[in-house]
Amino acid sequence: MTIDLVLANGTVVTPSGVMEADILVSGEVIADIVPPGTGRGARMIDARGRIVLPGGVDAHVHFLIGFMGQRSVYDFYSGTVAALRGGNTTVIDFALQRRGRSMLDGLKHRRVQADRHVATDYGLHLIATDINPSSLAEVPALVEAGAASFKVYTVYEKEQLKVDDGPLHDLMRALGQAGGMLGLHAENASLIDHAIAKHLAAGEVAPRYHATSRPALAETEAVRRGLLLAEDAGCPLHIFHLNSGPALDAIEAAAARGQKASAETCTHYLALTAEKLDREDGHLYVMSPPLRDKATQDRMWQGVASGGFAAVTSDDASYSAEAKALGAESFDRIANGVPGVEHRLPLLYTLGVEAGRLTLPQLAYAWATGPATLFGLAPQKGSIALGADADLVLLDPETRRTMTPESHYGAIGYNPFDGMSLTGWPTLTVRRGQVAVEDGKFLGEPGQGRFLTRRLGAR
Ligand code: URP
Ligand code: ZN
């Protein structure tokens, strides 16, 4: 067997632990893991002093998205280059079924938008917005086409995204039968709309009222409702971007009872709290569910460390500073979401490993192994193991850099993590055996990423 690439003398994080080793790459896959200094191949890269992790699997990004009247800065090319610069080799984005249209058409359309442009490998969750006999009949074909995980919004009626409980339950039954999974954006729309109306009537329009109108109760109620519906329907349930302690309690309790229930949290919830909303530029910190208090953040970290969360995602939504500011005069008009695909690793490393909250294997799980397993990408993706795709990132645990708006690839114009001093920066990203980014420079071509046909397994 020809060895094309050796990453030599790194500190390698595998599913069985941490060891000094050489990783041998043949073509697109990991051919061997051997004692340090013993590997030989056509290209040798010295990884001494570096931590070698599996390439990141960011299971929740929104590239080329229009939402609340704004458009993301990132398209599929720039977003996946930013992802690679951040050490990710796989992302999962979303295909939208527009109301009145077919789900399969939504998937086809999104692949046309992405296939020729992506620089990472990628998958798609299917956002279902119109559940009726004809779209339900498409569910087995969507699972077969690799879009086995769906997303349903319990909010955002103005955006024509919200799905009511009856159709949601129908969809869960169809997905359960077809071997799929239902992912929820879980917030109680009635509680939230009522609170928004009260705030607006009282002239309370500042960004902080975004958070007070979306309390943990609204999230917890929707998570518990989702669990009940999914259990009855026999459908695995995933909660996207979870940020409340009682909601995580509910997921953990359901999973302990044997229900197929999982959740992810996001780097912004682990790094930021609701005080940011009181700043002059508080509109930049509006996302849903909202930022909450320190106690919630501590509970989220505990869930990451325990494996209660199957993933930490970025939920990257790269509206520019100008786009976010267009809604600043009233919290209910600010485009929801923040960028983050490029900074998941230094945030997890600095706030997790360096701060003593996570071990390296726990970091690898939240960063890659957990999401790859949950979303049907393992064993090809998410671990450093023989025969797996050679998706690898070298992390520098020494160099510290302060985050600025310029830290991002592309002209986003702000950085939600501005001013934070971080270490654990990726220095080299290998995607399927090719060095795709070195010291921040993209060395590949658009379209080199592949669509991943995901098959869900048991968690
Ligand atoms: O506020 C958020 N999370 N925006 C992105 C869209 C979504 O709900 O995932
Ligand atoms: Zn969402």
mmCIF file with all atom_site columns, N, CA, C and O in Angstrom, residues 70 73 283-284 319-328 411-414:
data_model
loop_
_atom_site.group_PDB
_atom_site.id
_atom_site.type_symbol
_atom_site.label_atom_id
_atom_site.label_alt_id
_atom_site.label_comp_id
_atom_site.label_asym_id
_atom_site.label_entity_id
_atom_site.label_seq_id
_atom_site.pdbx_PDB_ins_code
_atom_site.Cartn_x
_atom_site.Cartn_y
_atom_site.Cartn_z
_atom_site.occupancy
_atom_site.B_iso_or_equiv
_atom_site.pdbx_formal_charge
_atom_site.auth_seq_id
_atom_site.auth_comp_id
_atom_site.auth_asym_id
_atom_site.auth_atom_id
_atom_site.pdbx_PDB_model_num
ATOM 1  N N  . GLN A 1 70  ? -33.073 39.161 5.681  1.00 0.00 ? 70  GLN A N  1
ATOM 2  C CA . GLN A 1 70  ? -31.620 39.325 5.507  1.00 0.00 ? 70  GLN A CA 1
ATOM 3  C C  . GLN A 1 70  ? -31.023 38.087 4.847  1.00 0.00 ? 70  GLN A C  1
ATOM 4  O O  . GLN A 1 70  ? -31.627 37.023 4.866  1.00 0.00 ? 70  GLN A O  1
ATOM 5  N N  . VAL A 1 73  ? -23.884 36.185 4.846  1.00 0.00 ? 73  VAL A N  1
ATOM 6  C CA . VAL A 1 73  ? -22.674 36.529 4.082  1.00 0.00 ? 73  VAL A CA 1
ATOM 7  C C  . VAL A 1 73  ? -22.123 35.266 3.423  1.00 0.00 ? 73  VAL A C  1
ATOM 8  O O  . VAL A 1 73  ? -21.694 35.289 2.268  1.00 0.00 ? 73  VAL A O  1
ATOM 9  N N  . HIS A 1 283 ? -27.969 44.096 19.693 1.00 0.00 ? 283 HIS A N  1
ATOM 10 C CA . HIS A 1 283 ? -28.683 43.441 18.580 1.00 0.00 ? 283 HIS A CA 1
ATOM 11 C C  . HIS A 1 283 ? -27.825 42.365 17.899 1.00 0.00 ? 283 HIS A C  1
ATOM 12 O O  . HIS A 1 283 ? -28.354 41.459 17.273 1.00 0.00 ? 283 HIS A O  1
ATOM 13 N N  . LEU A 1 284 ? -26.490 42.491 18.043 1.00 0.00 ? 284 LEU A N  1
ATOM 14 C CA . LEU A 1 284 ? -25.609 41.499 17.407 1.00 0.00 ? 284 LEU A CA 1
ATOM 15 C C  . LEU A 1 284 ? -25.706 40.140 18.093 1.00 0.00 ? 284 LEU A C  1
ATOM 16 O O  . LEU A 1 284 ? -25.261 39.132 17.537 1.00 0.00 ? 284 LEU A O  1
ATOM 17 N N  . TYR A 1 319 ? -25.265 36.648 9.241  1.00 0.00 ? 319 TYR A N  1
ATOM 18 C CA . TYR A 1 319 ? -25.775 37.957 8.830  1.00 0.00 ? 319 TYR A CA 1
ATOM 19 C C  . TYR A 1 319 ? -24.719 38.991 9.207  1.00 0.00 ? 319 TYR A C  1
ATOM 20 O O  . TYR A 1 319 ? -24.108 38.896 10.275 1.00 0.00 ? 319 TYR A O  1
ATOM 21 N N  . SER A 1 320 ? -24.519 39.975 8.333  1.00 0.00 ? 320 SER A N  1
ATOM 22 C CA . SER A 1 320 ? -23.478 40.969 8.596  1.00 0.00 ? 320 SER A CA 1
ATOM 23 C C  . SER A 1 320 ? -23.916 41.897 9.728  1.00 0.00 ? 320 SER A C  1
ATOM 24 O O  . SER A 1 320 ? -25.106 41.950 10.090 1.00 0.00 ? 320 SER A O  1
ATOM 25 N N  . ALA A 1 321 ? -22.954 42.668 10.244 1.00 0.00 ? 321 ALA A N  1
ATOM 26 C CA . ALA A 1 321 ? -23.273 43.661 11.285 1.00 0.00 ? 321 ALA A CA 1
ATOM 27 C C  . ALA A 1 321 ? -24.341 44.620 10.775 1.00 0.00 ? 321 ALA A C  1
ATOM 28 O O  . ALA A 1 321 ? -25.263 44.988 11.514 1.00 0.00 ? 321 ALA A O  1
ATOM 29 N N  . GLU A 1 322 ? -24.233 45.017 9.511  1.00 0.00 ? 322 GLU A N  1
ATOM 30 C CA . GLU A 1 322 ? -25.225 45.953 8.936  1.00 0.00 ? 322 GLU A CA 1
ATOM 31 C C  . GLU A 1 322 ? -26.600 45.294 8.891  1.00 0.00 ? 322 GLU A C  1
ATOM 32 O O  . GLU A 1 322 ? -27.612 45.913 9.196  1.00 0.00 ? 322 GLU A O  1
ATOM 33 N N  . ALA A 1 323 ? -26.623 44.032 8.488  1.00 0.00 ? 323 ALA A N  1
ATOM 34 C CA . ALA A 1 323 ? -27.915 43.329 8.395  1.00 0.00 ? 323 ALA A CA 1
ATOM 35 C C  . ALA A 1 323 ? -28.553 43.195 9.777  1.00 0.00 ? 323 ALA A C  1
ATOM 36 O O  . ALA A 1 323 ? -29.765 43.393 9.927  1.00 0.00 ? 323 ALA A O  1
ATOM 37 N N  . LYS A 1 324 ? -27.746 42.882 10.786 1.00 0.00 ? 324 LYS A N  1
ATOM 38 C CA . LYS A 1 324 ? -28.297 42.752 12.145 1.00 0.00 ? 324 LYS A CA 1
ATOM 39 C C  . LYS A 1 324 ? -28.814 44.122 12.617 1.00 0.00 ? 324 LYS A C  1
ATOM 40 O O  . LYS A 1 324 ? -29.845 44.203 13.291 1.00 0.00 ? 324 LYS A O  1
ATOM 41 N N  . ALA A 1 325 ? -28.088 45.189 12.249 1.00 0.00 ? 325 ALA A N  1
ATOM 42 C CA . ALA A 1 325 ? -28.458 46.535 12.726 1.00 0.00 ? 325 ALA A CA 1
ATOM 43 C C  . ALA A 1 325 ? -29.777 47.008 12.129 1.00 0.00 ? 325 ALA A C  1
ATOM 44 O O  . ALA A 1 325 ? -30.469 47.837 12.730 1.00 0.00 ? 325 ALA A O  1
ATOM 45 N N  . LEU A 1 326 ? -30.143 46.470 10.969 1.00 0.00 ? 326 LEU A N  1
ATOM 46 C CA . LEU A 1 326 ? -31.394 46.920 10.336 1.00 0.00 ? 326 LEU A CA 1
ATOM 47 C C  . LEU A 1 326 ? -32.606 46.635 11.224 1.00 0.00 ? 326 LEU A C  1
ATOM 48 O O  . LEU A 1 326 ? -33.629 47.294 11.097 1.00 0.00 ? 326 LEU A O  1
ATOM 49 N N  . GLY A 1 327 ? -32.464 45.649 12.118 1.00 0.00 ? 327 GLY A N  1
ATOM 50 C CA . GLY A 1 327 ? -33.582 45.353 13.017 1.00 0.00 ? 327 GLY A CA 1
ATOM 51 C C  . GLY A 1 327 ? -33.416 45.962 14.393 1.00 0.00 ? 327 GLY A C  1
ATOM 52 O O  . GLY A 1 327 ? -34.247 45.720 15.274 1.00 0.00 ? 327 GLY A O  1
ATOM 53 N N  . ALA A 1 328 ? -32.356 46.746 14.590 1.00 0.00 ? 328 ALA A N  1
ATOM 54 C CA . ALA A 1 328 ? -31.991 47.133 15.961 1.00 0.00 ? 328 ALA A CA 1
ATOM 55 C C  . ALA A 1 328 ? -33.027 48.004 16.658 1.00 0.00 ? 328 ALA A C  1
ATOM 56 O O  . ALA A 1 328 ? -33.046 48.089 17.884 1.00 0.00 ? 328 ALA A O  1
ATOM 57 N N  . ALA A 1 411 ? -16.500 39.077 4.982  1.00 0.00 ? 411 ALA A N  1
ATOM 58 C CA . ALA A 1 411 ? -16.814 40.404 5.529  1.00 0.00 ? 411 ALA A CA 1
ATOM 59 C C  . ALA A 1 411 ? -18.106 40.373 6.332  1.00 0.00 ? 411 ALA A C  1
ATOM 60 O O  . ALA A 1 411 ? -19.137 40.863 5.892  1.00 0.00 ? 411 ALA A O  1
ATOM 61 N N  . ILE A 1 412 ? -18.024 39.827 7.540  1.00 0.00 ? 412 ILE A N  1
ATOM 62 C CA . ILE A 1 412 ? -19.213 39.769 8.393  1.00 0.00 ? 412 ILE A CA 1
ATOM 63 C C  . ILE A 1 412 ? -19.328 41.051 9.216  1.00 0.00 ? 412 ILE A C  1
ATOM 64 O O  . ILE A 1 412 ? -20.421 41.521 9.524  1.00 0.00 ? 412 ILE A O  1
ATOM 65 N N  . GLY A 1 413 ? -18.182 41.645 9.543  1.00 0.00 ? 413 GLY A N  1
ATOM 66 C CA . GLY A 1 413 ? -18.202 42.978 10.148 1.00 0.00 ? 413 GLY A CA 1
ATOM 67 C C  . GLY A 1 413 ? -18.350 42.979 11.658 1.00 0.00 ? 413 GLY A C  1
ATOM 68 O O  . GLY A 1 413 ? -18.326 44.032 12.286 1.00 0.00 ? 413 GLY A O  1
ATOM 69 N N  . TYR A 1 414 ? -18.532 41.840 12.254 1.00 0.00 ? 414 TYR A N  1
ATOM 70 C CA . TYR A 1 414 ? -18.503 41.749 13.724 1.00 0.00 ? 414 TYR A CA 1
ATOM 71 C C  . TYR A 1 414 ? -18.172 40.315 14.089 1.00 0.00 ? 414 TYR A C  1
ATOM 72 O O  . TYR A 1 414 ? -18.200 39.426 13.229 1.00 0.00 ? 414 TYR A O  1
#
